[in-house]
Amino acid sequence: HRATFTLNPAFTVARIDPRVYGSFLEHMGRAVYTGVYEPGHPAADGEGIRQDVLELVRELGVTLVRYPGGNFVSGYRWEDGVGPVEERPTRLDLAWHSVETNAFGLNEFAAWAKRAEVEPMMAVNLGTRGLQEAVDLLEYTNHPGGTQLSELRKAHGVEEPHGIKLWCLGNEMDGPWQVGHKTAEEYARIAAETAKAMRLVDDSLELVACGSSSQAMPTFGAWETTVLEEAYEHVDLISAHAYYEEVDGDAASFLASAVDMESFIENVVATADAVRARKRIAKRIKISFDEWNVWYLRRYHADPPTEWKQAPRVIEDQYNLTDAVVVGSLLIALLRHADRVAVACLAQLVNVIAPIMTEPGGPAWRQTTFHPFALTSKYARGEVLRVEPESPAEHTERFGDVPVLHATATREEDGSVTVLAVNRGLTESVELDVDVAALGDGYRVVEHLIIADEDRFAVNTAEQPDRVTPRPVDGTVVADGRLRGVLPPISWSVIRLT
Ligand code: AHR
C-alpha cells in the first residue's frame, strides 16, 4: 500500500485547545479509592495522595480532569464530600451498586488537581437534584466569602475559592440507565434554567449541556436539537460520549472506530449550526467530547456488580496493542476537528477503563493506551494542519470501505511539525509519502516513534509493565521535499520534523 498527503502551513483547521487532552475521574470502582487516593500506601503522602499515580498523571500530559462523574454524579450529594472526614456519611451509590464513604470529595479533588497540574472540570447533579443544589455547590466552590456557603468552605479549611470555570450540566441525561433520566424536553428546561442561575452566581463560567451518550442512541440528533432550541443562548458547549470495542474478532471495524467518532462530531456540529441559523445567533456551540475510549462494555453488561462493596473492581479493562492503536486513532479524529472540539476527556484516568493501573498497596503502571495519549499531548500542539490522506481502502463490516491511512499533522509557532498516522490495515504495510515542500527548506526527521507489535493482543501488566512501549523507527527521512517512511499494519506513529 502507498499513502500520500500534502502538508501546507497555509491550510489549517484551527489552533488546538489544550483542553482536548483531558481525562476523567469518577467515583467509581477503584478510580478514587486505591487509585489516586490510598492512605497508608507506601507512595502516599500525609493526605493519602499516591505520588506514584500523580507522577504518571503528569507524564500522561493530561491538561484537565472531569469530576465526580459520570453516572455517579446523578445521585450525588456534594455536601457529603466536604467537612470533617469522620462526619461524612457512607451512602449507597445507585449508579454502580457500590458503597461510597465520601472520604474524598470536592476539596480533596481540587487540591489533587492543583498538584497534578490539571484544570478541574465539575459536573452538577441534574438527576436526583436540580437548580438550587447546583447553585449552592457553585457558591461553595467559587464565591470568595461573606455568604453561608463560601464561609462554610473557609471553615472547612479552604480560604481561597477554587475558581472552577468549566461545568457540566448533568451527565448522560438521555440515557435510560441514568438515575433521574429525563426526556429531551425535561432536560432542556432544567439545563437552560440551571445555566441561567449558575451564570447569575458567576458570569465567567463555561457551561456544557448534555448531548448524546453515543451516536447510536435512538434519540440522537433530536435530543441535541431540543436541548439547543431551549438552551443555546445559555451554554457554550454540548457533550458527546463514545466508547468502542472489538466485537467477535472484527478487528477491521474496530480499527476503523474513528469513522464513527468523526461522523458523530460532524453530525453534532451540523445540528448545532442548524439551530444557530434558525435563531440567528453569532455564537457557535463547541463540542465537549467529555467521555471517549475503548471500553469492553459487553463484558460489563454480562457481569455487572451485584454486591454492595466499597471500591470494587469494576471495568478494569486490560488494554492490548490494538486498543492502543485505536486510542491513537481517536485522538487523531479529535484533532482533525479541532475547529469545533474544544474539550475532550479520555474516560477514565486510573483503574476504571484507564491508561494508568494500580494495585492496592502495590505498584502503578502504564497500560498500552497510555503511550499514544502521552505522546500526542506532548507533541501535537499549536495548529492542526489540513490533511487529506489518499490511500487504498480496506473493507469493514461496520463502516464499508475505509482508507487504511488515518492521519493528521500539527505545527507549532517555532515551525516544528508533528505527523500522527495510523495504519488501520490488518496485514499490509503502508509506504507513507508526504509532500512537505510547502513547509520550507531544511526540514529533517527528529524522530519517528511507533506503537506496533507482532502480537496485536500484547498487554502491559504489573509484572511486565513495559511489554508494549513506543519504539524508535529508523529510515524515516525527508528528502527532495518529501517525507518518506513505512507504517507496519495495526500501528500508530508519531513523526516529528524540525
Ligand atoms: O465512564 C463510565 C461511564 O460511562 C460513565 O459513568 C457514564 O457517564 C458513561 O456511561
mmCIF file with all atom_site columns, C-alpha atoms and ligand atoms in Angstrom, residues 24 26 28 66 69-72 96 171-172 177-178 241 243 291 295 315 347-348 352-353, ligand 1:
data_model
loop_
_atom_site.group_PDB
_atom_site.id
_atom_site.type_symbol
_atom_site.label_atom_id
_atom_site.label_alt_id
_atom_site.label_comp_id
_atom_site.label_asym_id
_atom_site.label_entity_id
_atom_site.label_seq_id
_atom_site.pdbx_PDB_ins_code
_atom_site.Cartn_x
_atom_site.Cartn_y
_atom_site.Cartn_z
_atom_site.occupancy
_atom_site.B_iso_or_equiv
_atom_site.pdbx_formal_charge
_atom_site.auth_seq_id
_atom_site.auth_comp_id
_atom_site.auth_asym_id
_atom_site.auth_atom_id
_atom_site.pdbx_PDB_model_num
ATOM   1  C CA . PHE A 1 24  ? -11.986 11.853 33.771 1.00 0.00 ? 24  PHE A CA 1
ATOM   2  C CA . GLU A 1 26  ? -15.313 9.343  38.592 1.00 0.00 ? 26  GLU A CA 1
ATOM   3  C CA . MET A 1 28  ? -16.465 4.535  40.544 1.00 0.00 ? 28  MET A CA 1
ATOM   4  C CA . ARG A 1 66  ? -13.637 15.952 34.810 1.00 0.00 ? 66  ARG A CA 1
ATOM   5  C CA . GLY A 1 69  ? -18.999 11.580 37.369 1.00 0.00 ? 69  GLY A CA 1
ATOM   6  C CA . GLY A 1 70  ? -20.296 10.106 35.180 1.00 0.00 ? 70  GLY A CA 1
ATOM   7  C CA . ASN A 1 71  ? -23.369 8.202  36.189 1.00 0.00 ? 71  ASN A CA 1
ATOM   8  C CA . PHE A 1 72  ? -22.274 8.642  39.809 1.00 0.00 ? 72  PHE A CA 1
ATOM   9  C CA . TRP A 1 96  ? -22.520 1.461  40.243 1.00 0.00 ? 96  TRP A CA 1
ATOM   10 C CA . ASN A 1 171 ? -24.343 13.637 32.835 1.00 0.00 ? 171 ASN A CA 1
ATOM   11 C CA . GLU A 1 172 ? -25.824 11.487 30.045 1.00 0.00 ? 172 GLU A CA 1
ATOM   12 C CA . TRP A 1 177 ? -29.763 3.910  32.766 1.00 0.00 ? 177 TRP A CA 1
ATOM   13 C CA . GLN A 1 178 ? -29.189 7.345  34.275 1.00 0.00 ? 178 GLN A CA 1
ATOM   14 C CA . HIS A 1 241 ? -19.678 10.413 24.575 1.00 0.00 ? 241 HIS A CA 1
ATOM   15 C CA . TYR A 1 243 ? -16.884 4.028  23.610 1.00 0.00 ? 243 TYR A CA 1
ATOM   16 C CA . GLU A 1 291 ? -16.056 10.705 27.570 1.00 0.00 ? 291 GLU A CA 1
ATOM   17 C CA . TRP A 1 295 ? -14.412 0.028  26.654 1.00 0.00 ? 295 TRP A CA 1
ATOM   18 C CA . ILE A 1 315 ? -14.481 -2.320 34.368 1.00 0.00 ? 315 ILE A CA 1
ATOM   19 C CA . ALA A 1 347 ? -12.557 8.183  30.129 1.00 0.00 ? 347 ALA A CA 1
ATOM   20 C CA . GLN A 1 348 ? -11.194 7.387  32.539 1.00 0.00 ? 348 GLN A CA 1
ATOM   21 C CA . VAL A 1 352 ? -11.532 2.227  35.575 1.00 0.00 ? 352 VAL A CA 1
ATOM   22 C CA . ILE A 1 353 ? -11.078 1.817  31.773 1.00 0.00 ? 353 ILE A CA 1
HETATM 23 O O1 . AHR B 2 .   ? -17.097 6.079  32.152 1.00 0.00 ? 1   AHR B O1 1
HETATM 24 C C1 . AHR B 2 .   ? -18.013 5.124  32.604 1.00 0.00 ? 1   AHR B C1 1
HETATM 25 C C2 . AHR B 2 .   ? -19.457 5.574  32.445 1.00 0.00 ? 1   AHR B C2 1
HETATM 26 O O2 . AHR B 2 .   ? -19.770 5.667  31.092 1.00 0.00 ? 1   AHR B O2 1
HETATM 27 C C3 . AHR B 2 .   ? -19.818 6.934  32.975 1.00 0.00 ? 1   AHR B C3 1
HETATM 28 O O3 . AHR B 2 .   ? -20.114 6.926  34.326 1.00 0.00 ? 1   AHR B O3 1
HETATM 29 C C4 . AHR B 2 .   ? -21.052 7.274  32.191 1.00 0.00 ? 1   AHR B C4 1
HETATM 30 O O4 . AHR B 2 .   ? -21.218 8.652  32.048 1.00 0.00 ? 1   AHR B O4 1
HETATM 31 C C5 . AHR B 2 .   ? -20.863 6.536  30.896 1.00 0.00 ? 1   AHR B C5 1
HETATM 32 O O5 . AHR B 2 .   ? -21.993 5.790  30.572 1.00 0.00 ? 1   AHR B O5 1
#
